[in-house]
Amino acid sequence: MPSYKLTYFDCRFYGETTRLIFVASGTEFEDILLHMDHKDFYVLKSTGKLPLGQVPILEVDGRLMCQSRAIQRYVAREVGKYGSSNGEAATIDEVTETCDELLENAAPWLYREQDPEKKAAIRKEYLEEKGPHRLSYLEKKLQSNPSGYFAGSSLTLADLAVFNILDILNDNMPEVITAYPSLLALKAKVAADEKIAKYLTTRPKTEM
Amino acid sequence: MPSYKLTYFDCRFYGETTRLIFVASGTEFEDILLHMDHKDFYVLKSTGKLPLGQVPILEVDGRLMCQSRAIQRYVAREVGKYGSSNGEAATIDEVTETCDELLENAAPWLYREQDPEKKAAIRKEYLEEKGPHRLSYLEKKLQSNPSGYFAGSSLTLADLAVFNILDILNDNMPEVITAYPSLLALKAKVAADEKIAKYLTTRPKTEM
């Protein structure tokens, strides 16, 4: 069994999907949480250890990986959560890349933009356009697969990535996700998974 | 042999890496080029056929795929250009995601920003910070593998994605890539590949 050590901020954003893959597959990993005040991040960065000066990073038996999406796919393949065919993997990629866009577009109104007026305008655009555009695509995509999961007949990286963005949106802009019954059913199903449910009660409560 | 039909604008940006994978592997594909004036794109969009209202899309025996990175990985897996282990695939992912960031960060000064002053400032930041930050990571990564390719001992998606961003930068900001001898050697090696070389002489000349 390889030794996995994930380092990321004490929040969900770009690191949580990987944590959820570990949890859902019952794979042990060391979960190193950097405080959101960035102090321990800057200490880590000053060592020159971070390949791109960013987190998350994943160490697997001493090998260091960077780039959040590369990490989540690596782990998903490793534990069998990346579909069972190239077609299923492609569906998972289409879905996770749409989740990445939903996350990227949320960053300005969640934390990057400081000017209250600009922040409000970006938030409004997300609520009315950017969010619904991608969420309705995901809703349709999920409905096209009779199993209630995005790819094949069991839980994959795609479902966990969607769970994560819905979970973050639910805490910060709940009104944007109410119109998507299939996505909400998936969110509830993932949350009810025995291993995930246990993890959700113990993980730190974070804003994003 | 599946029938592949790729639809994208008559430019390199988000579609060319997939074209290069087809070419390098000797796989036939239909290359549908939409004119940059967007007229035929809007006609296509109005049919409601585009899952996210965007191109590129790929049709494989009637199945429709979207999201450029999902498409390029699907094709790379299909034709054996995605490495021969999970570790190699992770390296390929780390590299391609860094290329994606280089492309994304180039978009504002290449075409998105219209204000000349803002455009110049964004361009300067790319030349002095954003570009070198990622290009030096790629240079180091390439140097860590003795074969001269990014993953394993043969050409993969990673090398083609890097070729594409270097090719675009070479045409628009050549000074940003001069400090990376290993990347330039890879660019030359890819360009000299018999199938790629032939393709490069026949493809349309585009700005980006």
PDB file of N, CA, C and O in Angstrom, chain B residues 106-132:
ATOM      1  N   ALA B 106      -2.421  33.702 -21.567  1.00  0.00           N
ATOM      2  CA  ALA B 106      -2.074  34.400 -22.811  1.00  0.00           C
ATOM      3  C   ALA B 106      -3.311  35.008 -23.469  1.00  0.00           C
ATOM      4  O   ALA B 106      -3.213  36.002 -24.198  1.00  0.00           O
ATOM      5  N   ALA B 107      -4.469  34.437 -23.210  1.00  0.00           N
ATOM      6  CA  ALA B 107      -5.695  34.878 -23.885  1.00  0.00           C
ATOM      7  C   ALA B 107      -5.969  36.382 -23.733  1.00  0.00           C
ATOM      8  O   ALA B 107      -6.300  37.048 -24.715  1.00  0.00           O
ATOM      9  N   PRO B 108      -5.806  36.963 -22.525  1.00  0.00           N
ATOM     10  CA  PRO B 108      -6.111  38.405 -22.398  1.00  0.00           C
ATOM     11  C   PRO B 108      -5.248  39.288 -23.286  1.00  0.00           C
ATOM     12  O   PRO B 108      -5.750  40.220 -23.896  1.00  0.00           O
ATOM     13  N   TRP B 109      -3.945  39.013 -23.394  1.00  0.00           N
ATOM     14  CA  TRP B 109      -3.121  39.906 -24.234  1.00  0.00           C
ATOM     15  C   TRP B 109      -3.128  39.473 -25.691  1.00  0.00           C
ATOM     16  O   TRP B 109      -2.815  40.241 -26.585  1.00  0.00           O
ATOM     17  N   LEU B 110      -3.503  38.236 -25.958  1.00  0.00           N
ATOM     18  CA  LEU B 110      -3.577  37.788 -27.349  1.00  0.00           C
ATOM     19  C   LEU B 110      -4.842  38.289 -28.030  1.00  0.00           C
ATOM     20  O   LEU B 110      -4.817  38.720 -29.170  1.00  0.00           O
ATOM     21  N   TYR B 111      -5.976  38.213 -27.320  1.00  0.00           N
ATOM     22  CA  TYR B 111      -7.206  38.627 -28.003  1.00  0.00           C
ATOM     23  C   TYR B 111      -8.326  39.162 -27.110  1.00  0.00           C
ATOM     24  O   TYR B 111      -9.156  39.928 -27.568  1.00  0.00           O
ATOM     25  N   ARG B 112      -8.369  38.814 -25.824  1.00  0.00           N
ATOM     26  CA  ARG B 112      -9.544  39.201 -25.039  1.00  0.00           C
ATOM     27  C   ARG B 112      -9.591  40.671 -24.656  1.00  0.00           C
ATOM     28  O   ARG B 112     -10.625  41.312 -24.733  1.00  0.00           O
ATOM     29  N   GLU B 113      -8.469  41.207 -24.191  1.00  0.00           N
ATOM     30  CA  GLU B 113      -8.443  42.606 -23.737  1.00  0.00           C
ATOM     31  C   GLU B 113      -8.315  43.533 -24.943  1.00  0.00           C
ATOM     32  O   GLU B 113      -7.456  43.323 -25.801  1.00  0.00           O
ATOM     33  N   GLN B 114      -9.172  44.543 -25.014  1.00  0.00           N
ATOM     34  CA  GLN B 114      -9.149  45.438 -26.167  1.00  0.00           C
ATOM     35  C   GLN B 114      -8.446  46.766 -25.866  1.00  0.00           C
ATOM     36  O   GLN B 114      -7.869  47.385 -26.749  1.00  0.00           O
ATOM     37  N   ASP B 115      -8.467  47.183 -24.617  1.00  0.00           N
ATOM     38  CA  ASP B 115      -7.825  48.437 -24.239  1.00  0.00           C
ATOM     39  C   ASP B 115      -6.293  48.306 -24.370  1.00  0.00           C
ATOM     40  O   ASP B 115      -5.684  47.475 -23.692  1.00  0.00           O
ATOM     41  N   PRO B 116      -5.674  49.148 -25.237  1.00  0.00           N
ATOM     42  CA  PRO B 116      -4.237  48.985 -25.530  1.00  0.00           C
ATOM     43  C   PRO B 116      -3.344  49.080 -24.288  1.00  0.00           C
ATOM     44  O   PRO B 116      -2.366  48.355 -24.168  1.00  0.00           O
ATOM     45  N   GLU B 117      -3.707  49.982 -23.375  1.00  0.00           N
ATOM     46  CA  GLU B 117      -2.867  50.176 -22.183  1.00  0.00           C
ATOM     47  C   GLU B 117      -2.930  48.943 -21.260  1.00  0.00           C
ATOM     48  O   GLU B 117      -1.905  48.428 -20.810  1.00  0.00           O
ATOM     49  N   LYS B 118      -4.153  48.473 -21.017  1.00  0.00           N
ATOM     50  CA  LYS B 118      -4.331  47.284 -20.168  1.00  0.00           C
ATOM     51  C   LYS B 118      -3.666  46.073 -20.803  1.00  0.00           C
ATOM     52  O   LYS B 118      -3.044  45.254 -20.150  1.00  0.00           O
ATOM     53  N   LYS B 119      -3.835  45.974 -22.127  1.00  0.00           N
ATOM     54  CA  LYS B 119      -3.264  44.860 -22.883  1.00  0.00           C
ATOM     55  C   LYS B 119      -1.735  44.819 -22.708  1.00  0.00           C
ATOM     56  O   LYS B 119      -1.143  43.771 -22.477  1.00  0.00           O
ATOM     57  N   ALA B 120      -1.122  45.993 -22.803  1.00  0.00           N
ATOM     58  CA  ALA B 120       0.336  46.096 -22.674  1.00  0.00           C
ATOM     59  C   ALA B 120       0.796  45.674 -21.279  1.00  0.00           C
ATOM     60  O   ALA B 120       1.814  44.987 -21.119  1.00  0.00           O
ATOM     61  N   ALA B 121       0.023  46.072 -20.267  1.00  0.00           N
ATOM     62  CA  ALA B 121       0.387  45.732 -18.888  1.00  0.00           C
ATOM     63  C   ALA B 121       0.277  44.218 -18.655  1.00  0.00           C
ATOM     64  O   ALA B 121       1.137  43.601 -18.015  1.00  0.00           O
ATOM     65  N   ILE B 122      -0.785  43.628 -19.199  1.00  0.00           N
ATOM     66  CA  ILE B 122      -0.993  42.177 -19.037  1.00  0.00           C
ATOM     67  C   ILE B 122       0.108  41.414 -19.780  1.00  0.00           C
ATOM     68  O   ILE B 122       0.632  40.408 -19.305  1.00  0.00           O
ATOM     69  N   ARG B 123       0.464  41.941 -20.936  1.00  0.00           N
ATOM     70  CA  ARG B 123       1.520  41.324 -21.739  1.00  0.00           C
ATOM     71  C   ARG B 123       2.867  41.366 -21.007  1.00  0.00           C
ATOM     72  O   ARG B 123       3.598  40.394 -20.964  1.00  0.00           O
ATOM     73  N   LYS B 124       3.139  42.486 -20.409  1.00  0.00           N
ATOM     74  CA  LYS B 124       4.389  42.659 -19.654  1.00  0.00           C
ATOM     75  C   LYS B 124       4.441  41.669 -18.479  1.00  0.00           C
ATOM     76  O   LYS B 124       5.476  41.040 -18.231  1.00  0.00           O
ATOM     77  N   GLU B 125       3.327  41.548 -17.779  1.00  0.00           N
ATOM     78  CA  GLU B 125       3.270  40.625 -16.642  1.00  0.00           C
ATOM     79  C   GLU B 125       3.499  39.180 -17.097  1.00  0.00           C
ATOM     80  O   GLU B 125       4.131  38.382 -16.411  1.00  0.00           O
ATOM     81  N   TYR B 126       2.980  38.874 -18.270  1.00  0.00           N
ATOM     82  CA  TYR B 126       3.163  37.520 -18.820  1.00  0.00           C
ATOM     83  C   TYR B 126       4.626  37.279 -19.167  1.00  0.00           C
ATOM     84  O   TYR B 126       5.201  36.244 -18.843  1.00  0.00           O
ATOM     85  N   LEU B 127       5.204  38.286 -19.811  1.00  0.00           N
ATOM     86  CA  LEU B 127       6.603  38.171 -20.259  1.00  0.00           C
ATOM     87  C   LEU B 127       7.561  38.059 -19.082  1.00  0.00           C
ATOM     88  O   LEU B 127       8.536  37.300 -19.120  1.00  0.00           O
ATOM     89  N   GLU B 128       7.263  38.792 -18.008  1.00  0.00           N
ATOM     90  CA  GLU B 128       8.218  38.871 -16.897  1.00  0.00           C
ATOM     91  C   GLU B 128       7.909  37.911 -15.758  1.00  0.00           C
ATOM     92  O   GLU B 128       8.802  37.532 -15.007  1.00  0.00           O
ATOM     93  N   GLU B 129       6.643  37.537 -15.597  1.00  0.00           N
ATOM     94  CA  GLU B 129       6.300  36.707 -14.438  1.00  0.00           C
ATOM     95  C   GLU B 129       5.554  35.430 -14.799  1.00  0.00           C
ATOM     96  O   GLU B 129       6.060  34.326 -14.627  1.00  0.00           O
ATOM     97  N   LYS B 130       4.342  35.588 -15.323  1.00  0.00           N
ATOM     98  CA  LYS B 130       3.483  34.416 -15.521  1.00  0.00           C
ATOM     99  C   LYS B 130       4.097  33.393 -16.467  1.00  0.00           C
ATOM    100  O   LYS B 130       4.031  32.193 -16.222  1.00  0.00           O
ATOM    101  N   GLY B 131       4.677  33.882 -17.562  1.00  0.00           N
ATOM    102  CA  GLY B 131       5.312  32.974 -18.514  1.00  0.00           C
ATOM    103  C   GLY B 131       6.504  32.243 -17.903  1.00  0.00           C
ATOM    104  O   GLY B 131       6.496  31.016 -17.778  1.00  0.00           O
ATOM    105  N   PRO B 132       7.546  32.997 -17.489  1.00  0.00           N
ATOM    106  CA  PRO B 132       8.745  32.362 -16.940  1.00  0.00           C
ATOM    107  C   PRO B 132       8.461  31.422 -15.765  1.00  0.00           C
ATOM    108  O   PRO B 132       9.103  30.388 -15.623  1.00  0.00           O
TER     109      PRO B 132
END
